[in-house]
């Protein structure tokens, strides 16, 4: 890997994590770590180009079918691929199929970029992570093996204590806050060989007194009504939050930076 490299283009592939939920902008769109990373890279490379093919709710099979070949054809210097976590959260998950699809994606993308970036996604502390931890860690083992075989960089967000803190997660408990996305951008930035801007991005955030019983129950009720019940409804009806949505930034074009 280069030290303080000068990459000229970036393509991001994935689901809601890469789309940028829940780093919400005033116009209702999402920013997220990939936009923040692209802005930093663009500041180092005039004419820098960026595409983000991510769509919320996508499973790894959909990412392979809809995004991978498009990304490979763009011939970007850097491609980021984050996928498979949505599969592990489904009641029925065929991990052998997830492994095979991830392998297809990496084998297709790695020859068509200077640097492929994979990730061990962050996990919020709580019962959901504990329930699905074996599947999630099996997914990460596949990612580690593929990275070794194909010279990809693995950004380990899973072991970052700061990103496990519930305060880094939005009220839906599935997506990072703006501060969480900033830290992810920093992690990828450093993994690509750039000089750190925040060497302590992974450090735990200062402790605060836990919320009281009433505040916790109020938050639980709001979460169930606004996020959990709609999520269950989509699973039962076979729908996805990303149905009908286009890629976030479908063309590899010059990038000046995200809105603020």
PDB file of C-alpha atoms in Angstrom:
ATOM      1  CA  UNK A   1       0.000   0.000   0.000  1.00  0.00           C
ATOM      2  CA  UNK A   2       1.154   3.506  -0.753  1.00  0.00           C
ATOM      3  CA  UNK A   3       1.880   6.045   1.972  1.00  0.00           C
ATOM      4  CA  UNK A   4      -0.025   9.303   1.457  1.00  0.00           C
ATOM      5  CA  UNK A   5      -1.197   8.084  -1.972  1.00  0.00           C
ATOM      6  CA  UNK A   6      -2.831  10.116  -4.694  1.00  0.00           C
ATOM      7  CA  UNK A   7      -5.859   8.204  -5.859  1.00  0.00           C
ATOM      8  CA  UNK A   8      -7.880   9.785  -8.634  1.00  0.00           C
ATOM      9  CA  UNK A   9     -11.220   7.962  -8.346  1.00  0.00           C
ATOM     10  CA  UNK A  10     -13.450   6.047  -5.946  1.00  0.00           C
ATOM     11  CA  UNK A  11     -16.473   3.790  -6.438  1.00  0.00           C
ATOM     12  CA  UNK A  12     -18.517   2.697  -3.415  1.00  0.00           C
ATOM     13  CA  UNK A  13     -20.611  -0.492  -3.574  1.00  0.00           C
ATOM     14  CA  UNK A  14     -23.083  -1.665  -0.947  1.00  0.00           C
ATOM     15  CA  UNK A  15     -26.265  -1.070   1.020  1.00  0.00           C
ATOM     16  CA  UNK A  16     -27.595   1.541   3.478  1.00  0.00           C
ATOM     17  CA  UNK A  17     -24.304   1.687   5.383  1.00  0.00           C
ATOM     18  CA  UNK A  18     -22.518   2.937   2.255  1.00  0.00           C
ATOM     19  CA  UNK A  19     -25.464   5.039   1.125  1.00  0.00           C
ATOM     20  CA  UNK A  20     -24.973   7.046   4.299  1.00  0.00           C
ATOM     21  CA  UNK A  21     -28.034   6.408   6.455  1.00  0.00           C
ATOM     22  CA  UNK A  22     -28.607   8.067   8.978  1.00  0.00           C
ATOM     23  CA  UNK A  23     -26.269  11.014   8.295  1.00  0.00           C
ATOM     24  CA  UNK A  24     -29.193  13.180   7.223  1.00  0.00           C
ATOM     25  CA  UNK A  25     -28.719  16.482   5.380  1.00  0.00           C
ATOM     26  CA  UNK A  26     -31.163  19.421   5.475  1.00  0.00           C
ATOM     27  CA  UNK A  27     -32.523  18.561   2.024  1.00  0.00           C
ATOM     28  CA  UNK A  28     -33.508  15.062   3.181  1.00  0.00           C
ATOM     29  CA  UNK A  29     -30.658  13.229   1.435  1.00  0.00           C
ATOM     30  CA  UNK A  30     -27.918  11.281   3.172  1.00  0.00           C
ATOM     31  CA  UNK A  31     -24.213  12.100   3.306  1.00  0.00           C
ATOM     32  CA  UNK A  32     -22.287   9.309   5.058  1.00  0.00           C
ATOM     33  CA  UNK A  33     -18.742   8.039   5.304  1.00  0.00           C
ATOM     34  CA  UNK A  34     -18.231   7.414   1.583  1.00  0.00           C
ATOM     35  CA  UNK A  35     -19.081  11.029   0.672  1.00  0.00           C
ATOM     36  CA  UNK A  36     -16.829  12.301   3.453  1.00  0.00           C
ATOM     37  CA  UNK A  37     -13.995  10.049   2.298  1.00  0.00           C
ATOM     38  CA  UNK A  38     -14.428  11.140  -1.321  1.00  0.00           C
ATOM     39  CA  UNK A  39     -14.257  14.789  -0.269  1.00  0.00           C
ATOM     40  CA  UNK A  40     -10.958  14.222   1.509  1.00  0.00           C
ATOM     41  CA  UNK A  41      -9.511  12.305  -1.423  1.00  0.00           C
ATOM     42  CA  UNK A  42     -10.700  14.978  -3.857  1.00  0.00           C
ATOM     43  CA  UNK A  43      -8.841  17.631  -1.866  1.00  0.00           C
ATOM     44  CA  UNK A  44      -5.612  15.717  -2.619  1.00  0.00           C
ATOM     45  CA  UNK A  45      -6.327  15.063  -6.293  1.00  0.00           C
ATOM     46  CA  UNK A  46      -7.754  17.724  -8.651  1.00  0.00           C
ATOM     47  CA  UNK A  47     -10.383  16.265 -10.954  1.00  0.00           C
ATOM     48  CA  UNK A  48     -11.083  13.425  -8.532  1.00  0.00           C
ATOM     49  CA  UNK A  49     -14.090  11.318  -9.596  1.00  0.00           C
ATOM     50  CA  UNK A  50     -16.571   9.528  -7.367  1.00  0.00           C
ATOM     51  CA  UNK A  51     -19.533   7.184  -7.797  1.00  0.00           C
ATOM     52  CA  UNK A  52     -21.683   5.617  -5.096  1.00  0.00           C
ATOM     53  CA  UNK A  53     -23.820   2.723  -6.308  1.00  0.00           C
ATOM     54  CA  UNK A  54     -25.190   1.811  -2.870  1.00  0.00           C
ATOM     55  CA  UNK A  55     -28.903   1.351  -2.242  1.00  0.00           C
ATOM     56  CA  UNK A  56     -30.427   0.742   1.169  1.00  0.00           C
ATOM     57  CA  UNK A  57     -31.778  -2.711   2.017  1.00  0.00           C
ATOM     58  CA  UNK A  58     -29.791  -4.604  -0.606  1.00  0.00           C
ATOM     59  CA  UNK A  59     -28.768  -8.195   0.040  1.00  0.00           C
ATOM     60  CA  UNK A  60     -25.434  -9.491  -1.232  1.00  0.00           C
ATOM     61  CA  UNK A  61     -27.096 -11.219  -4.180  1.00  0.00           C
ATOM     62  CA  UNK A  62     -28.670  -7.944  -5.278  1.00  0.00           C
ATOM     63  CA  UNK A  63     -25.371  -6.119  -4.843  1.00  0.00           C
ATOM     64  CA  UNK A  64     -23.672  -8.680  -7.079  1.00  0.00           C
ATOM     65  CA  UNK A  65     -26.429  -8.544  -9.699  1.00  0.00           C
ATOM     66  CA  UNK A  66     -26.954  -4.779  -9.775  1.00  0.00           C
ATOM     67  CA  UNK A  67     -23.723  -3.078  -8.712  1.00  0.00           C
ATOM     68  CA  UNK A  68     -20.609  -5.213  -9.087  1.00  0.00           C
ATOM     69  CA  UNK A  69     -20.303  -5.353 -12.873  1.00  0.00           C
ATOM     70  CA  UNK A  70     -21.141  -1.655 -13.114  1.00  0.00           C
ATOM     71  CA  UNK A  71     -18.407  -0.819 -10.607  1.00  0.00           C
ATOM     72  CA  UNK A  72     -15.852  -3.058 -12.309  1.00  0.00           C
ATOM     73  CA  UNK A  73     -16.494  -1.371 -15.661  1.00  0.00           C
ATOM     74  CA  UNK A  74     -15.755   2.052 -14.186  1.00  0.00           C
ATOM     75  CA  UNK A  75     -12.098   1.168 -13.624  1.00  0.00           C
ATOM     76  CA  UNK A  76     -11.697   3.330 -10.516  1.00  0.00           C
ATOM     77  CA  UNK A  77      -8.485   3.473  -8.503  1.00  0.00           C
ATOM     78  CA  UNK A  78     -10.311   2.475  -5.315  1.00  0.00           C
ATOM     79  CA  UNK A  79     -13.466   0.369  -4.910  1.00  0.00           C
ATOM     80  CA  UNK A  80     -15.113  -0.182  -1.544  1.00  0.00           C
ATOM     81  CA  UNK A  81     -17.373  -3.207  -1.100  1.00  0.00           C
ATOM     82  CA  UNK A  82     -19.545  -3.646   1.987  1.00  0.00           C
ATOM     83  CA  UNK A  83     -22.300  -6.239   1.809  1.00  0.00           C
ATOM     84  CA  UNK A  84     -23.717  -9.359   3.366  1.00  0.00           C
ATOM     85  CA  UNK A  85     -24.682  -7.960   6.754  1.00  0.00           C
ATOM     86  CA  UNK A  86     -28.325  -7.563   5.736  1.00  0.00           C
ATOM     87  CA  UNK A  87     -28.327 -11.263   4.863  1.00  0.00           C
ATOM     88  CA  UNK A  88     -27.070 -12.249   8.314  1.00  0.00           C
ATOM     89  CA  UNK A  89     -29.957 -10.356   9.958  1.00  0.00           C
ATOM     90  CA  UNK A  90     -32.636 -12.301   8.070  1.00  0.00           C
ATOM     91  CA  UNK A  91     -34.400 -15.133   9.958  1.00  0.00           C
ATOM     92  CA  UNK A  92     -33.143 -17.590   7.360  1.00  0.00           C
ATOM     93  CA  UNK A  93     -29.631 -17.040   6.077  1.00  0.00           C
ATOM     94  CA  UNK A  94     -27.650 -19.420   3.887  1.00  0.00           C
ATOM     95  CA  UNK A  95     -24.095 -18.511   4.883  1.00  0.00           C
ATOM     96  CA  UNK A  96     -22.625 -20.785   2.204  1.00  0.00           C
ATOM     97  CA  UNK A  97     -24.496 -18.787  -0.430  1.00  0.00           C
ATOM     98  CA  UNK A  98     -23.371 -15.497   1.135  1.00  0.00           C
ATOM     99  CA  UNK A  99     -19.779 -16.729   1.011  1.00  0.00           C
ATOM    100  CA  UNK A 100     -20.066 -17.743  -2.637  1.00  0.00           C
ATOM    101  CA  UNK A 101     -21.609 -14.410  -3.630  1.00  0.00           C
ATOM    102  CA  UNK A 102     -19.000 -12.393  -1.764  1.00  0.00           C
ATOM    103  CA  UNK A 103     -16.333 -14.455  -3.482  1.00  0.00           C
ATOM    104  CA  UNK A 104     -17.872 -13.650  -6.877  1.00  0.00           C
ATOM    105  CA  UNK A 105     -17.947  -9.955  -6.031  1.00  0.00           C
ATOM    106  CA  UNK A 106     -14.326  -9.807  -4.881  1.00  0.00           C
ATOM    107  CA  UNK A 107     -13.054 -11.873  -7.799  1.00  0.00           C
ATOM    108  CA  UNK A 108     -14.841  -9.537 -10.213  1.00  0.00           C
ATOM    109  CA  UNK A 109     -13.783  -6.269  -8.576  1.00  0.00           C
ATOM    110  CA  UNK A 110     -10.195  -6.879  -7.475  1.00  0.00           C
ATOM    111  CA  UNK A 111      -8.667  -7.007 -11.002  1.00  0.00           C
ATOM    112  CA  UNK A 112     -10.430  -3.787 -12.007  1.00  0.00           C
ATOM    113  CA  UNK A 113      -9.072  -1.379  -9.399  1.00  0.00           C
ATOM    114  CA  UNK A 114      -5.788  -0.391  -7.851  1.00  0.00           C
ATOM    115  CA  UNK A 115      -7.081  -1.044  -4.346  1.00  0.00           C
ATOM    116  CA  UNK A 116     -10.147  -2.963  -3.195  1.00  0.00           C
ATOM    117  CA  UNK A 117     -11.408  -2.121   0.292  1.00  0.00           C
ATOM    118  CA  UNK A 118     -13.505  -4.537   2.366  1.00  0.00           C
ATOM    119  CA  UNK A 119     -14.855  -4.002   5.877  1.00  0.00           C
ATOM    120  CA  UNK A 120     -15.695  -5.735   9.104  1.00  0.00           C
ATOM    121  CA  UNK A 121     -18.816  -3.689   9.761  1.00  0.00           C
ATOM    122  CA  UNK A 122     -19.412  -2.028  13.149  1.00  0.00           C
ATOM    123  CA  UNK A 123     -21.797  -3.596  15.624  1.00  0.00           C
ATOM    124  CA  UNK A 124     -23.929  -1.759  18.160  1.00  0.00           C
ATOM    125  CA  UNK A 125     -23.847  -3.123  21.688  1.00  0.00           C
ATOM    126  CA  UNK A 126     -27.110  -4.832  22.566  1.00  0.00           C
ATOM    127  CA  UNK A 127     -29.251  -7.951  22.168  1.00  0.00           C
ATOM    128  CA  UNK A 128     -29.460  -7.778  18.366  1.00  0.00           C
ATOM    129  CA  UNK A 129     -25.687  -8.084  18.004  1.00  0.00           C
ATOM    130  CA  UNK A 130     -25.548 -10.925  20.509  1.00  0.00           C
ATOM    131  CA  UNK A 131     -28.281 -12.845  18.716  1.00  0.00           C
ATOM    132  CA  UNK A 132     -26.626 -12.650  15.314  1.00  0.00           C
ATOM    133  CA  UNK A 133     -22.973 -12.537  16.403  1.00  0.00           C
ATOM    134  CA  UNK A 134     -22.082 -16.070  15.148  1.00  0.00           C
ATOM    135  CA  UNK A 135     -23.342 -15.285  11.648  1.00  0.00           C
ATOM    136  CA  UNK A 136     -21.716 -11.854  11.628  1.00  0.00           C
ATOM    137  CA  UNK A 137     -18.354 -13.213  12.699  1.00  0.00           C
ATOM    138  CA  UNK A 138     -18.626 -15.998  10.113  1.00  0.00           C
ATOM    139  CA  UNK A 139     -19.171 -13.278   7.496  1.00  0.00           C
ATOM    140  CA  UNK A 140     -16.079 -11.442   8.704  1.00  0.00           C
ATOM    141  CA  UNK A 141     -13.995 -14.622   8.515  1.00  0.00           C
ATOM    142  CA  UNK A 142     -14.968 -14.919   4.835  1.00  0.00           C
ATOM    143  CA  UNK A 143     -14.025 -11.279   4.277  1.00  0.00           C
ATOM    144  CA  UNK A 144     -10.624 -11.755   5.923  1.00  0.00           C
ATOM    145  CA  UNK A 145      -9.890 -14.829   3.780  1.00  0.00           C
ATOM    146  CA  UNK A 146     -10.904 -13.096   0.566  1.00  0.00           C
ATOM    147  CA  UNK A 147      -8.780 -10.069   1.401  1.00  0.00           C
ATOM    148  CA  UNK A 148      -5.695 -12.255   1.859  1.00  0.00           C
ATOM    149  CA  UNK A 149      -6.323 -14.017  -1.434  1.00  0.00           C
ATOM    150  CA  UNK A 150      -6.903 -10.880  -3.492  1.00  0.00           C
ATOM    151  CA  UNK A 151      -4.769  -8.198  -1.867  1.00  0.00           C
ATOM    152  CA  UNK A 152      -7.713  -6.217  -0.498  1.00  0.00           C
ATOM    153  CA  UNK A 153      -7.566  -3.930   2.524  1.00  0.00           C
ATOM    154  CA  UNK A 154      -9.849  -4.831   5.426  1.00  0.00           C
ATOM    155  CA  UNK A 155     -11.046  -1.944   7.591  1.00  0.00           C
ATOM    156  CA  UNK A 156     -11.819  -3.407  11.013  1.00  0.00           C
ATOM    157  CA  UNK A 157     -14.729  -1.363  12.354  1.00  0.00           C
ATOM    158  CA  UNK A 158     -16.104  -4.293  14.348  1.00  0.00           C
ATOM    159  CA  UNK A 159     -13.385  -4.112  16.999  1.00  0.00           C
ATOM    160  CA  UNK A 160     -13.580  -0.313  17.360  1.00  0.00           C
ATOM    161  CA  UNK A 161     -14.997   0.345  20.824  1.00  0.00           C
ATOM    162  CA  UNK A 162     -16.178   3.816  19.853  1.00  0.00           C
ATOM    163  CA  UNK A 163     -18.471   2.430  17.140  1.00  0.00           C
ATOM    164  CA  UNK A 164     -19.996  -0.139  19.478  1.00  0.00           C
ATOM    165  CA  UNK A 165     -21.284   2.626  21.752  1.00  0.00           C
ATOM    166  CA  UNK A 166     -25.089   3.032  21.376  1.00  0.00           C
ATOM    167  CA  UNK A 167     -24.585   6.805  21.256  1.00  0.00           C
ATOM    168  CA  UNK A 168     -22.943   6.384  17.845  1.00  0.00           C
ATOM    169  CA  UNK A 169     -26.158   4.886  16.445  1.00  0.00           C
ATOM    170  CA  UNK A 170     -29.339   6.545  15.258  1.00  0.00           C
ATOM    171  CA  UNK A 171     -32.729   5.930  16.863  1.00  0.00           C
ATOM    172  CA  UNK A 172     -33.372   3.072  14.409  1.00  0.00           C
ATOM    173  CA  UNK A 173     -30.454   1.197  16.049  1.00  0.00           C
ATOM    174  CA  UNK A 174     -29.285   0.010  12.613  1.00  0.00           C
ATOM    175  CA  UNK A 175     -27.450   3.024  11.193  1.00  0.00           C
ATOM    176  CA  UNK A 176     -24.671   5.261  12.423  1.00  0.00           C
ATOM    177  CA  UNK A 177     -25.047   8.904  13.379  1.00  0.00           C
ATOM    178  CA  UNK A 178     -23.123  11.653  11.583  1.00  0.00           C
ATOM    179  CA  UNK A 179     -20.305  11.269  14.110  1.00  0.00           C
ATOM    180  CA  UNK A 180     -20.205   7.525  13.512  1.00  0.00           C
ATOM    181  CA  UNK A 181     -19.907   8.068   9.758  1.00  0.00           C
ATOM    182  CA  UNK A 182     -17.124  10.593  10.327  1.00  0.00           C
ATOM    183  CA  UNK A 183     -15.168   7.997  12.252  1.00  0.00           C
ATOM    184  CA  UNK A 184     -15.702   5.378   9.554  1.00  0.00           C
ATOM    185  CA  UNK A 185     -14.410   7.809   6.925  1.00  0.00           C
ATOM    186  CA  UNK A 186     -11.326   8.369   9.068  1.00  0.00           C
ATOM    187  CA  UNK A 187     -10.799   4.621   9.430  1.00  0.00           C
ATOM    188  CA  UNK A 188     -10.947   4.032   5.673  1.00  0.00           C
ATOM    189  CA  UNK A 189      -8.773   7.085   5.035  1.00  0.00           C
ATOM    190  CA  UNK A 190      -6.040   5.681   7.269  1.00  0.00           C
ATOM    191  CA  UNK A 191      -6.387   2.176   5.823  1.00  0.00           C
ATOM    192  CA  UNK A 192      -5.700   3.577   2.360  1.00  0.00           C
ATOM    193  CA  UNK A 193      -2.378   4.946   3.598  1.00  0.00           C
ATOM    194  CA  UNK A 194      -3.228   8.597   4.191  1.00  0.00           C
ATOM    195  CA  UNK A 195      -1.855  10.476   7.184  1.00  0.00           C
ATOM    196  CA  UNK A 196      -4.307  10.321  10.100  1.00  0.00           C
ATOM    197  CA  UNK A 197      -6.434  13.335  10.864  1.00  0.00           C
ATOM    198  CA  UNK A 198      -7.971  11.672  13.941  1.00  0.00           C
ATOM    199  CA  UNK A 199      -5.624   8.985  15.295  1.00  0.00           C
ATOM    200  CA  UNK A 200      -8.077   8.181  18.100  1.00  0.00           C
ATOM    201  CA  UNK A 201     -11.183   7.567  15.968  1.00  0.00           C
ATOM    202  CA  UNK A 202     -11.550   4.096  17.474  1.00  0.00           C
ATOM    203  CA  UNK A 203     -11.144   5.160  21.114  1.00  0.00           C
ATOM    204  CA  UNK A 204     -14.177   4.919  23.422  1.00  0.00           C
ATOM    205  CA  UNK A 205     -16.119   8.143  23.804  1.00  0.00           C
ATOM    206  CA  UNK A 206     -16.330   9.665  27.304  1.00  0.00           C
ATOM    207  CA  UNK A 207     -18.732   7.910  29.622  1.00  0.00           C
ATOM    208  CA  UNK A 208     -21.984   9.558  30.619  1.00  0.00           C
ATOM    209  CA  UNK A 209     -24.599   8.575  33.217  1.00  0.00           C
ATOM    210  CA  UNK A 210     -26.984   6.044  31.660  1.00  0.00           C
ATOM    211  CA  UNK A 211     -30.497   7.277  30.877  1.00  0.00           C
ATOM    212  CA  UNK A 212     -33.156   6.585  33.455  1.00  0.00           C
ATOM    213  CA  UNK A 213     -35.771   3.855  33.261  1.00  0.00           C
ATOM    214  CA  UNK A 214     -38.463   6.155  31.843  1.00  0.00           C
ATOM    215  CA  UNK A 215     -36.184   7.510  29.127  1.00  0.00           C
ATOM    216  CA  UNK A 216     -35.148   3.982  28.114  1.00  0.00           C
ATOM    217  CA  UNK A 217     -38.720   2.725  27.917  1.00  0.00           C
ATOM    218  CA  UNK A 218     -39.798   5.785  25.926  1.00  0.00           C
ATOM    219  CA  UNK A 219     -36.955   5.191  23.472  1.00  0.00           C
ATOM    220  CA  UNK A 220     -37.876   1.491  23.206  1.00  0.00           C
ATOM    221  CA  UNK A 221     -41.504   2.306  22.388  1.00  0.00           C
ATOM    222  CA  UNK A 222     -40.502   4.885  19.771  1.00  0.00           C
ATOM    223  CA  UNK A 223     -38.019   2.458  18.212  1.00  0.00           C
ATOM    224  CA  UNK A 224     -40.616  -0.326  18.033  1.00  0.00           C
ATOM    225  CA  UNK A 225     -43.299   1.893  16.498  1.00  0.00           C
ATOM    226  CA  UNK A 226     -41.150   3.815  14.016  1.00  0.00           C
ATOM    227  CA  UNK A 227     -38.583   1.218  13.009  1.00  0.00           C
ATOM    228  CA  UNK A 228     -39.018  -2.339  14.308  1.00  0.00           C
ATOM    229  CA  UNK A 229     -42.642  -2.888  13.256  1.00  0.00           C
ATOM    230  CA  UNK A 230     -42.110  -1.484   9.716  1.00  0.00           C
ATOM    231  CA  UNK A 231     -38.981  -3.669   9.394  1.00  0.00           C
ATOM    232  CA  UNK A 232     -40.957  -6.769  10.409  1.00  0.00           C
ATOM    233  CA  UNK A 233     -43.727  -5.838   7.970  1.00  0.00           C
ATOM    234  CA  UNK A 234     -41.246  -5.598   5.095  1.00  0.00           C
ATOM    235  CA  UNK A 235     -39.774  -9.001   5.978  1.00  0.00           C
ATOM    236  CA  UNK A 236     -43.224 -10.609   6.048  1.00  0.00           C
ATOM    237  CA  UNK A 237     -44.220  -9.109   2.697  1.00  0.00           C
ATOM    238  CA  UNK A 238     -40.887  -9.606   0.945  1.00  0.00           C
ATOM    239  CA  UNK A 239     -40.322  -5.888   0.458  1.00  0.00           C
ATOM    240  CA  UNK A 240     -37.168  -3.814   0.984  1.00  0.00           C
ATOM    241  CA  UNK A 241     -36.641  -0.219   2.013  1.00  0.00           C
ATOM    242  CA  UNK A 242     -34.634   0.215  -1.184  1.00  0.00           C
ATOM    243  CA  UNK A 243     -37.241  -1.089  -3.618  1.00  0.00           C
ATOM    244  CA  UNK A 244     -37.460   1.259  -6.595  1.00  0.00           C
ATOM    245  CA  UNK A 245     -34.646   3.548  -5.434  1.00  0.00           C
ATOM    246  CA  UNK A 246     -31.794   4.407  -7.821  1.00  0.00           C
ATOM    247  CA  UNK A 247     -28.114   4.270  -6.847  1.00  0.00           C
ATOM    248  CA  UNK A 248     -27.010   7.228  -4.776  1.00  0.00           C
ATOM    249  CA  UNK A 249     -24.478   8.546  -7.323  1.00  0.00           C
ATOM    250  CA  UNK A 250     -24.587   6.295 -10.384  1.00  0.00           C
ATOM    251  CA  UNK A 251     -21.944   7.955 -12.559  1.00  0.00           C
ATOM    252  CA  UNK A 252     -18.205   8.333 -11.989  1.00  0.00           C
ATOM    253  CA  UNK A 253     -17.986  12.104 -12.117  1.00  0.00           C
ATOM    254  CA  UNK A 254     -15.807  14.888 -10.670  1.00  0.00           C
ATOM    255  CA  UNK A 255     -16.599  15.453  -7.003  1.00  0.00           C
ATOM    256  CA  UNK A 256     -16.243  18.665  -5.062  1.00  0.00           C
ATOM    257  CA  UNK A 257     -17.543  17.420  -1.730  1.00  0.00           C
ATOM    258  CA  UNK A 258     -20.742  16.671   0.186  1.00  0.00           C
ATOM    259  CA  UNK A 259     -23.264  19.240   1.283  1.00  0.00           C
ATOM    260  CA  UNK A 260     -23.010  20.372   4.904  1.00  0.00           C
TER     261      UNK A 260
END
